[in-house]
PDB file of C-alpha atoms in Angstrom:
ATOM      1  CA  UNK A  18      55.931  35.352-118.819  1.00  0.00           C
ATOM      2  CA  UNK A  19      54.168  33.856-121.779  1.00  0.00           C
ATOM      3  CA  UNK A  20      50.705  32.466-120.808  1.00  0.00           C
ATOM      4  CA  UNK A  21      51.452  29.205-122.626  1.00  0.00           C
ATOM      5  CA  UNK A  22      54.702  28.778-120.647  1.00  0.00           C
ATOM      6  CA  UNK A  23      52.932  29.521-117.360  1.00  0.00           C
ATOM      7  CA  UNK A  24      50.062  27.114-118.080  1.00  0.00           C
ATOM      8  CA  UNK A  25      52.463  24.320-119.033  1.00  0.00           C
ATOM      9  CA  UNK A  26      54.416  24.741-115.796  1.00  0.00           C
ATOM     10  CA  UNK A  27      51.281  24.657-113.634  1.00  0.00           C
ATOM     11  CA  UNK A  28      49.968  21.578-115.436  1.00  0.00           C
ATOM     12  CA  UNK A  29      53.291  19.838-114.819  1.00  0.00           C
ATOM     13  CA  UNK A  30      53.071  20.740-111.139  1.00  0.00           C
ATOM     14  CA  UNK A  31      49.574  19.296-110.836  1.00  0.00           C
ATOM     15  CA  UNK A  32      50.622  16.100-112.609  1.00  0.00           C
ATOM     16  CA  UNK A  33      53.489  15.621-110.135  1.00  0.00           C
ATOM     17  CA  UNK A  34      51.310  16.240-107.086  1.00  0.00           C
ATOM     18  CA  UNK A  35      51.053  19.364-104.916  1.00  0.00           C
ATOM     19  CA  UNK A  36      53.016  22.268-106.411  1.00  0.00           C
ATOM     20  CA  UNK A  37      56.266  23.291-104.758  1.00  0.00           C
ATOM     21  CA  UNK A  38      56.311  26.276-102.462  1.00  0.00           C
ATOM     22  CA  UNK A  39      59.090  27.753-104.606  1.00  0.00           C
ATOM     23  CA  UNK A  40      60.053  26.915-108.177  1.00  0.00           C
ATOM     24  CA  UNK A  41      62.971  28.407-110.105  1.00  0.00           C
ATOM     25  CA  UNK A  42      63.324  27.597-113.781  1.00  0.00           C
ATOM     26  CA  UNK A  43      66.417  28.543-115.819  1.00  0.00           C
ATOM     27  CA  UNK A  44      67.092  31.478-113.493  1.00  0.00           C
ATOM     28  CA  UNK A  45      70.107  33.571-114.471  1.00  0.00           C
ATOM     29  CA  UNK A  46      71.496  36.624-112.687  1.00  0.00           C
ATOM     30  CA  UNK A  47      74.019  38.909-114.380  1.00  0.00           C
ATOM     31  CA  UNK A  48      75.656  41.917-112.750  1.00  0.00           C
ATOM     32  CA  UNK A  49      76.833  44.293-115.465  1.00  0.00           C
ATOM     33  CA  UNK A  50      79.112  47.309-115.435  1.00  0.00           C
ATOM     34  CA  UNK A  51      80.486  49.367-118.300  1.00  0.00           C
ATOM     35  CA  UNK A  52      83.483  47.065-118.541  1.00  0.00           C
ATOM     36  CA  UNK A  53      82.458  43.571-117.487  1.00  0.00           C
ATOM     37  CA  UNK A  54      79.537  41.200-116.971  1.00  0.00           C
ATOM     38  CA  UNK A  55      79.531  38.878-113.976  1.00  0.00           C
ATOM     39  CA  UNK A  56      77.321  35.807-114.245  1.00  0.00           C
ATOM     40  CA  UNK A  57      76.402  35.181-110.608  1.00  0.00           C
ATOM     41  CA  UNK A  58      73.811  32.487-111.457  1.00  0.00           C
ATOM     42  CA  UNK A  59      73.505  30.491-114.673  1.00  0.00           C
ATOM     43  CA  UNK A  60      70.219  28.741-115.597  1.00  0.00           C
ATOM     44  CA  UNK A  61      69.394  27.485-112.101  1.00  0.00           C
ATOM     45  CA  UNK A  62      66.473  25.067-111.708  1.00  0.00           C
ATOM     46  CA  UNK A  63      65.269  24.496-108.137  1.00  0.00           C
ATOM     47  CA  UNK A  64      62.099  23.351-106.382  1.00  0.00           C
ATOM     48  CA  UNK A  65      61.526  23.770-102.643  1.00  0.00           C
ATOM     49  CA  UNK A  66      58.636  21.819-101.133  1.00  0.00           C
ATOM     50  CA  UNK A  67      56.647  22.814 -98.032  1.00  0.00           C
ATOM     51  CA  UNK A  68      58.355  21.529 -94.881  1.00  0.00           C
ATOM     52  CA  UNK A  69      61.684  20.942 -96.599  1.00  0.00           C
ATOM     53  CA  UNK A  70      65.041  21.769 -94.998  1.00  0.00           C
ATOM     54  CA  UNK A  71      67.815  22.406 -97.483  1.00  0.00           C
ATOM     55  CA  UNK A  72      71.248  23.957 -97.413  1.00  0.00           C
ATOM     56  CA  UNK A  73      72.975  25.739-100.271  1.00  0.00           C
ATOM     57  CA  UNK A  74      76.731  25.242-100.121  1.00  0.00           C
ATOM     58  CA  UNK A  75      79.767  26.110-102.175  1.00  0.00           C
ATOM     59  CA  UNK A  76      82.932  28.214-102.186  1.00  0.00           C
ATOM     60  CA  UNK A  77      82.987  31.969-101.790  1.00  0.00           C
ATOM     61  CA  UNK A  78      81.638  33.733-104.895  1.00  0.00           C
ATOM     62  CA  UNK A  79      79.701  30.739-106.215  1.00  0.00           C
ATOM     63  CA  UNK A  80      76.321  32.536-106.096  1.00  0.00           C
ATOM     64  CA  UNK A  81      74.909  31.288-102.779  1.00  0.00           C
ATOM     65  CA  UNK A  82      73.870  34.649-101.370  1.00  0.00           C
ATOM     66  CA  UNK A  83      72.638  35.836-104.769  1.00  0.00           C
ATOM     67  CA  UNK A  84      70.346  32.816-104.950  1.00  0.00           C
ATOM     68  CA  UNK A  85      69.002  33.523-101.467  1.00  0.00           C
ATOM     69  CA  UNK A  86      68.374  37.169-102.377  1.00  0.00           C
ATOM     70  CA  UNK A  87      66.346  36.119-105.420  1.00  0.00           C
ATOM     71  CA  UNK A  88      64.303  33.597-103.437  1.00  0.00           C
ATOM     72  CA  UNK A  89      63.677  36.239-100.780  1.00  0.00           C
ATOM     73  CA  UNK A  90      62.492  38.839-103.332  1.00  0.00           C
ATOM     74  CA  UNK A  91      65.355  41.177-102.464  1.00  0.00           C
ATOM     75  CA  UNK A  92      66.501  41.061-106.090  1.00  0.00           C
ATOM     76  CA  UNK A  93      65.164  39.981-109.479  1.00  0.00           C
ATOM     77  CA  UNK A  94      66.633  37.502-111.976  1.00  0.00           C
ATOM     78  CA  UNK A  95      68.052  38.747-115.264  1.00  0.00           C
ATOM     79  CA  UNK A  96      66.181  35.927-117.012  1.00  0.00           C
ATOM     80  CA  UNK A  97      64.269  32.779-116.169  1.00  0.00           C
ATOM     81  CA  UNK A  98      61.121  32.207-114.140  1.00  0.00           C
ATOM     82  CA  UNK A  99      60.274  32.151-110.439  1.00  0.00           C
ATOM     83  CA  UNK A 100      56.996  30.953-108.923  1.00  0.00           C
ATOM     84  CA  UNK A 101      56.101  31.483-105.244  1.00  0.00           C
ATOM     85  CA  UNK A 102      53.046  29.490-104.206  1.00  0.00           C
ATOM     86  CA  UNK A 103      52.316  28.959-107.939  1.00  0.00           C
ATOM     87  CA  UNK A 104      52.256  32.694-108.659  1.00  0.00           C
ATOM     88  CA  UNK A 105      54.837  34.038-111.138  1.00  0.00           C
ATOM     89  CA  UNK A 106      56.967  36.536-109.254  1.00  0.00           C
ATOM     90  CA  UNK A 107      57.846  38.531-112.375  1.00  0.00           C
ATOM     91  CA  UNK A 108      54.235  39.772-112.538  1.00  0.00           C
ATOM     92  CA  UNK A 109      54.528  41.488-109.146  1.00  0.00           C
ATOM     93  CA  UNK A 110      55.104  45.229-108.918  1.00  0.00           C
ATOM     94  CA  UNK A 111      57.421  46.818-106.347  1.00  0.00           C
ATOM     95  CA  UNK A 112      54.772  47.248-103.653  1.00  0.00           C
ATOM     96  CA  UNK A 113      53.429  43.724-104.112  1.00  0.00           C
ATOM     97  CA  UNK A 114      56.927  42.283-103.796  1.00  0.00           C
ATOM     98  CA  UNK A 115      57.515  44.226-100.578  1.00  0.00           C
ATOM     99  CA  UNK A 116      54.198  43.113 -99.090  1.00  0.00           C
ATOM    100  CA  UNK A 117      54.711  39.456 -99.982  1.00  0.00           C
ATOM    101  CA  UNK A 118      58.320  39.530 -98.763  1.00  0.00           C
ATOM    102  CA  UNK A 119      57.082  40.834 -95.405  1.00  0.00           C
ATOM    103  CA  UNK A 120      54.415  38.134 -95.122  1.00  0.00           C
ATOM    104  CA  UNK A 121      55.937  35.077 -96.761  1.00  0.00           C
ATOM    105  CA  UNK A 122      59.698  35.267 -96.075  1.00  0.00           C
ATOM    106  CA  UNK A 123      61.585  35.292 -92.776  1.00  0.00           C
ATOM    107  CA  UNK A 124      65.218  36.408 -93.025  1.00  0.00           C
ATOM    108  CA  UNK A 125      68.050  35.420 -90.682  1.00  0.00           C
ATOM    109  CA  UNK A 126      71.270  37.314 -91.390  1.00  0.00           C
ATOM    110  CA  UNK A 127      74.871  36.589 -90.447  1.00  0.00           C
ATOM    111  CA  UNK A 128      75.233  39.988 -88.767  1.00  0.00           C
ATOM    112  CA  UNK A 129      71.899  39.706 -86.858  1.00  0.00           C
ATOM    113  CA  UNK A 130      70.720  43.178 -88.106  1.00  0.00           C
ATOM    114  CA  UNK A 131      69.083  44.087 -84.808  1.00  0.00           C
ATOM    115  CA  UNK A 132      68.411  47.775 -84.114  1.00  0.00           C
ATOM    116  CA  UNK A 133      70.439  48.902 -81.126  1.00  0.00           C
ATOM    117  CA  UNK A 134      67.999  51.570 -79.922  1.00  0.00           C
ATOM    118  CA  UNK A 135      65.087  49.135 -79.741  1.00  0.00           C
ATOM    119  CA  UNK A 136      64.418  46.531 -77.065  1.00  0.00           C
ATOM    120  CA  UNK A 137      64.337  42.854 -77.972  1.00  0.00           C
ATOM    121  CA  UNK A 138      60.549  42.901 -77.991  1.00  0.00           C
ATOM    122  CA  UNK A 139      60.498  45.986 -80.223  1.00  0.00           C
ATOM    123  CA  UNK A 140      63.024  44.444 -82.639  1.00  0.00           C
ATOM    124  CA  UNK A 141      60.907  41.330 -83.083  1.00  0.00           C
ATOM    125  CA  UNK A 142      57.718  43.367 -83.368  1.00  0.00           C
ATOM    126  CA  UNK A 143      59.000  45.847 -85.957  1.00  0.00           C
ATOM    127  CA  UNK A 144      58.229  43.842 -89.167  1.00  0.00           C
ATOM    128  CA  UNK A 145      54.692  43.233 -87.903  1.00  0.00           C
ATOM    129  CA  UNK A 146      53.957  46.947 -87.622  1.00  0.00           C
ATOM    130  CA  UNK A 147      53.918  47.174 -91.425  1.00  0.00           C
ATOM    131  CA  UNK A 148      51.008  44.728 -91.597  1.00  0.00           C
ATOM    132  CA  UNK A 149      48.476  46.855 -89.774  1.00  0.00           C
ATOM    133  CA  UNK A 150      48.137  44.352 -86.925  1.00  0.00           C
ATOM    134  CA  UNK A 151      46.506  45.400 -83.679  1.00  0.00           C
ATOM    135  CA  UNK A 152      48.983  45.947 -80.864  1.00  0.00           C
ATOM    136  CA  UNK A 153      47.559  43.035 -78.884  1.00  0.00           C
ATOM    137  CA  UNK A 154      47.986  40.686 -81.831  1.00  0.00           C
ATOM    138  CA  UNK A 155      51.537  41.863 -82.434  1.00  0.00           C
ATOM    139  CA  UNK A 156      52.416  41.257 -78.790  1.00  0.00           C
ATOM    140  CA  UNK A 157      51.030  37.722 -78.959  1.00  0.00           C
ATOM    141  CA  UNK A 158      53.085  36.914 -82.066  1.00  0.00           C
ATOM    142  CA  UNK A 159      56.222  38.397 -80.519  1.00  0.00           C
ATOM    143  CA  UNK A 160      55.937  36.475 -77.245  1.00  0.00           C
ATOM    144  CA  UNK A 161      55.168  33.215 -79.043  1.00  0.00           C
ATOM    145  CA  UNK A 162      58.224  33.536 -81.290  1.00  0.00           C
ATOM    146  CA  UNK A 163      60.510  34.535 -78.405  1.00  0.00           C
ATOM    147  CA  UNK A 164      59.261  31.549 -76.451  1.00  0.00           C
ATOM    148  CA  UNK A 165      60.213  29.243 -79.319  1.00  0.00           C
ATOM    149  CA  UNK A 166      63.822  30.443 -79.147  1.00  0.00           C
ATOM    150  CA  UNK A 167      63.992  30.579 -75.341  1.00  0.00           C
ATOM    151  CA  UNK A 168      64.338  34.362 -75.057  1.00  0.00           C
ATOM    152  CA  UNK A 169      61.181  35.529 -73.261  1.00  0.00           C
ATOM    153  CA  UNK A 170      63.284  36.544 -70.248  1.00  0.00           C
ATOM    154  CA  UNK A 171      65.112  39.123 -72.371  1.00  0.00           C
ATOM    155  CA  UNK A 172      62.196  41.129 -73.817  1.00  0.00           C
ATOM    156  CA  UNK A 173      63.145  44.421 -72.135  1.00  0.00           C
ATOM    157  CA  UNK A 174      66.870  44.158 -72.811  1.00  0.00           C
ATOM    158  CA  UNK A 175      68.750  45.814 -75.688  1.00  0.00           C
ATOM    159  CA  UNK A 176      70.905  44.003 -78.274  1.00  0.00           C
ATOM    160  CA  UNK A 177      74.137  45.310 -76.722  1.00  0.00           C
ATOM    161  CA  UNK A 178      73.213  43.522 -73.488  1.00  0.00           C
ATOM    162  CA  UNK A 179      73.059  40.120 -75.233  1.00  0.00           C
ATOM    163  CA  UNK A 180      75.742  37.710 -76.348  1.00  0.00           C
ATOM    164  CA  UNK A 181      76.193  36.937 -80.040  1.00  0.00           C
ATOM    165  CA  UNK A 182      74.334  33.651 -79.680  1.00  0.00           C
ATOM    166  CA  UNK A 183      71.447  35.369 -77.916  1.00  0.00           C
ATOM    167  CA  UNK A 184      71.271  38.079 -80.579  1.00  0.00           C
ATOM    168  CA  UNK A 185      71.018  35.425 -83.295  1.00  0.00           C
ATOM    169  CA  UNK A 186      68.209  33.724 -81.362  1.00  0.00           C
ATOM    170  CA  UNK A 187      66.369  37.043 -81.330  1.00  0.00           C
ATOM    171  CA  UNK A 188      66.975  37.362 -85.079  1.00  0.00           C
ATOM    172  CA  UNK A 189      65.413  33.913 -85.534  1.00  0.00           C
ATOM    173  CA  UNK A 190      62.427  35.000 -83.410  1.00  0.00           C
ATOM    174  CA  UNK A 191      61.996  38.110 -85.573  1.00  0.00           C
ATOM    175  CA  UNK A 192      61.972  35.913 -88.682  1.00  0.00           C
ATOM    176  CA  UNK A 193      59.395  33.592 -87.110  1.00  0.00           C
ATOM    177  CA  UNK A 194      57.053  36.258 -85.747  1.00  0.00           C
ATOM    178  CA  UNK A 195      55.195  36.785 -89.002  1.00  0.00           C
ATOM    179  CA  UNK A 196      54.600  33.044 -89.538  1.00  0.00           C
ATOM    180  CA  UNK A 197      56.396  33.045 -92.923  1.00  0.00           C
ATOM    181  CA  UNK A 198      56.119  30.375 -95.589  1.00  0.00           C
ATOM    182  CA  UNK A 199      59.913  29.949 -95.596  1.00  0.00           C
ATOM    183  CA  UNK A 200      62.898  30.869 -93.422  1.00  0.00           C
ATOM    184  CA  UNK A 201      66.004  32.016 -95.321  1.00  0.00           C
ATOM    185  CA  UNK A 202      69.231  31.979 -93.319  1.00  0.00           C
ATOM    186  CA  UNK A 203      72.385  33.497 -94.847  1.00  0.00           C
ATOM    187  CA  UNK A 204      75.444  32.132 -92.990  1.00  0.00           C
ATOM    188  CA  UNK A 205      73.521  32.226 -89.672  1.00  0.00           C
ATOM    189  CA  UNK A 206      76.546  30.951 -87.713  1.00  0.00           C
ATOM    190  CA  UNK A 207      79.165  33.096 -89.456  1.00  0.00           C
ATOM    191  CA  UNK A 208      79.627  35.557 -86.567  1.00  0.00           C
ATOM    192  CA  UNK A 209      79.395  32.962 -83.786  1.00  0.00           C
ATOM    193  CA  UNK A 210      81.848  30.727 -82.011  1.00  0.00           C
ATOM    194  CA  UNK A 211      81.470  26.976 -82.449  1.00  0.00           C
ATOM    195  CA  UNK A 212      79.357  26.499 -79.299  1.00  0.00           C
ATOM    196  CA  UNK A 213      76.846  29.207 -80.175  1.00  0.00           C
ATOM    197  CA  UNK A 214      76.904  28.137 -83.826  1.00  0.00           C
ATOM    198  CA  UNK A 215      75.943  24.612 -82.837  1.00  0.00           C
ATOM    199  CA  UNK A 216      73.161  25.981 -80.622  1.00  0.00           C
ATOM    200  CA  UNK A 217      71.678  28.050 -83.471  1.00  0.00           C
ATOM    201  CA  UNK A 218      71.793  25.057 -85.812  1.00  0.00           C
ATOM    202  CA  UNK A 219      70.040  22.932 -83.201  1.00  0.00           C
ATOM    203  CA  UNK A 220      67.360  25.620 -82.979  1.00  0.00           C
ATOM    204  CA  UNK A 221      66.848  25.471 -86.749  1.00  0.00           C
ATOM    205  CA  UNK A 222      66.672  21.666 -86.528  1.00  0.00           C
ATOM    206  CA  UNK A 223      63.951  21.963 -83.887  1.00  0.00           C
ATOM    207  CA  UNK A 224      61.973  24.446 -85.989  1.00  0.00           C
ATOM    208  CA  UNK A 225      62.195  22.127 -88.975  1.00  0.00           C
ATOM    209  CA  UNK A 226      60.867  19.222 -86.929  1.00  0.00           C
ATOM    210  CA  UNK A 227      57.925  21.470 -86.046  1.00  0.00           C
ATOM    211  CA  UNK A 228      57.195  21.834 -89.776  1.00  0.00           C
ATOM    212  CA  UNK A 229      59.110  24.963 -90.830  1.00  0.00           C
ATOM    213  CA  UNK A 230      60.439  25.256 -94.369  1.00  0.00           C
ATOM    214  CA  UNK A 231      64.081  26.337 -94.155  1.00  0.00           C
ATOM    215  CA  UNK A 232      66.789  27.217 -96.657  1.00  0.00           C
ATOM    216  CA  UNK A 233      70.226  28.044 -95.292  1.00  0.00           C
ATOM    217  CA  UNK A 234      73.382  29.228 -97.026  1.00  0.00           C
ATOM    218  CA  UNK A 235      76.624  28.010 -95.466  1.00  0.00           C
ATOM    219  CA  UNK A 236      80.186  27.291 -96.498  1.00  0.00           C
ATOM    220  CA  UNK A 237      80.666  24.967 -93.497  1.00  0.00           C
ATOM    221  CA  UNK A 238      80.009  21.306 -94.403  1.00  0.00           C
ATOM    222  CA  UNK A 239      79.274  20.485 -90.737  1.00  0.00           C
ATOM    223  CA  UNK A 240      76.323  22.849 -90.721  1.00  0.00           C
ATOM    224  CA  UNK A 241      75.219  21.937 -94.247  1.00  0.00           C
ATOM    225  CA  UNK A 242      74.876  18.344 -93.044  1.00  0.00           C
ATOM    226  CA  UNK A 243      72.082  19.409 -90.660  1.00  0.00           C
ATOM    227  CA  UNK A 244      69.786  19.806 -93.665  1.00  0.00           C
ATOM    228  CA  UNK A 245      68.051  16.798 -95.185  1.00  0.00           C
ATOM    229  CA  UNK A 246      68.845  18.134 -98.650  1.00  0.00           C
ATOM    230  CA  UNK A 247      72.135  19.674 -99.786  1.00  0.00           C
ATOM    231  CA  UNK A 248      72.457  21.768-102.947  1.00  0.00           C
ATOM    232  CA  UNK A 249      76.020  22.512-104.090  1.00  0.00           C
ATOM    233  CA  UNK A 250      76.796  25.552-106.249  1.00  0.00           C
ATOM    234  CA  UNK A 251      79.913  26.193-108.291  1.00  0.00           C
ATOM    235  CA  UNK A 252      80.401  29.182-110.589  1.00  0.00           C
ATOM    236  CA  UNK A 253      76.690  30.014-110.429  1.00  0.00           C
ATOM    237  CA  UNK A 254      75.480  26.536-111.396  1.00  0.00           C
ATOM    238  CA  UNK A 255      73.999  23.700-109.359  1.00  0.00           C
ATOM    239  CA  UNK A 256      76.539  20.879-109.590  1.00  0.00           C
ATOM    240  CA  UNK A 257      74.876  18.554-107.081  1.00  0.00           C
ATOM    241  CA  UNK A 258      71.452  18.254-105.482  1.00  0.00           C
ATOM    242  CA  UNK A 259      70.678  15.186-103.399  1.00  0.00           C
ATOM    243  CA  UNK A 260      66.949  15.958-103.435  1.00  0.00           C
ATOM    244  CA  UNK A 261      66.475  17.228-106.967  1.00  0.00           C
ATOM    245  CA  UNK A 262      63.262  15.292-107.580  1.00  0.00           C
ATOM    246  CA  UNK A 263      61.232  17.042-104.898  1.00  0.00           C
ATOM    247  CA  UNK A 264      62.129  15.079-101.770  1.00  0.00           C
ATOM    248  CA  UNK A 265      59.558  16.055 -99.162  1.00  0.00           C
ATOM    249  CA  UNK A 266      60.444  17.408 -95.757  1.00  0.00           C
ATOM    250  CA  UNK A 267      59.006  17.067 -92.270  1.00  0.00           C
ATOM    251  CA  UNK A 268      56.123  19.424 -92.926  1.00  0.00           C
ATOM    252  CA  UNK A 269      55.174  17.617 -96.133  1.00  0.00           C
ATOM    253  CA  UNK A 270      55.192  14.285 -94.302  1.00  0.00           C
ATOM    254  CA  UNK A 271      52.650  15.783 -91.930  1.00  0.00           C
ATOM    255  CA  UNK A 272      50.489  16.760 -94.904  1.00  0.00           C
ATOM    256  CA  UNK A 273      51.269  20.476 -94.595  1.00  0.00           C
ATOM    257  CA  UNK A 274      51.031  21.613 -98.187  1.00  0.00           C
ATOM    258  CA  UNK A 275      51.094  24.987 -99.816  1.00  0.00           C
ATOM    259  CA  UNK A 276      47.587  26.238-100.498  1.00  0.00           C
ATOM    260  CA  UNK A 277      48.794  27.781-103.753  1.00  0.00           C
ATOM    261  CA  UNK A 278      47.831  31.292-102.651  1.00  0.00           C
ATOM    262  CA  UNK A 279      49.899  34.299-101.653  1.00  0.00           C
ATOM    263  CA  UNK A 280      48.234  36.305 -98.911  1.00  0.00           C
TER     264      UNK A 280
END
């Protein structure tokens, strides 16, 4: 990124108040083969404030999951700029991206992605082992996150012994264990029946009220309505955003602001 461009963006952030946790500016993602180019995202501008709860909605193929992958540092934009806690992501090397992804982003996947040979406690603990935490500290984080999702009674069980709803609760606990800056949920109710889907959405609501910053992708308007801010995508472009001017969320109302530093 050009220094002048970066300085201008930061000055604009300071003039508007505390900087957003996440800022995307003119982000484009193109998937190219020998025969065709697919524009998954086209010049997307998006700010996410600390404590905000937003959903990204739209039809299949509109770019929802691609956007979540970029925010979560699983992929890189073809062009445009991305700041995480005021730091330009494009300056990060591979190892830095992996370290920050582990510390700053909690992922909740549609298919749970639990490891069948590990107990529930071991599944939740696994991402923390890459941080060099002491075993006692890891155990404390794991038990605290499992308590938040009501699953402390299942620590010694294996994923195959749990229902789909329980497995998704464990996946939420795993995302929470590292105390991330943001939770990213990609169709978190997609593999659940309506009862368990409603329960998972209520859990996300409760976490938001406790100050968590959450971004979910869903094609279901019922679940999108749980968020205080709804962003609609169509053909890789944002066509509607009911909080486009930086509407603050529960955490921001409590004065929980980004410190502008990536650990």
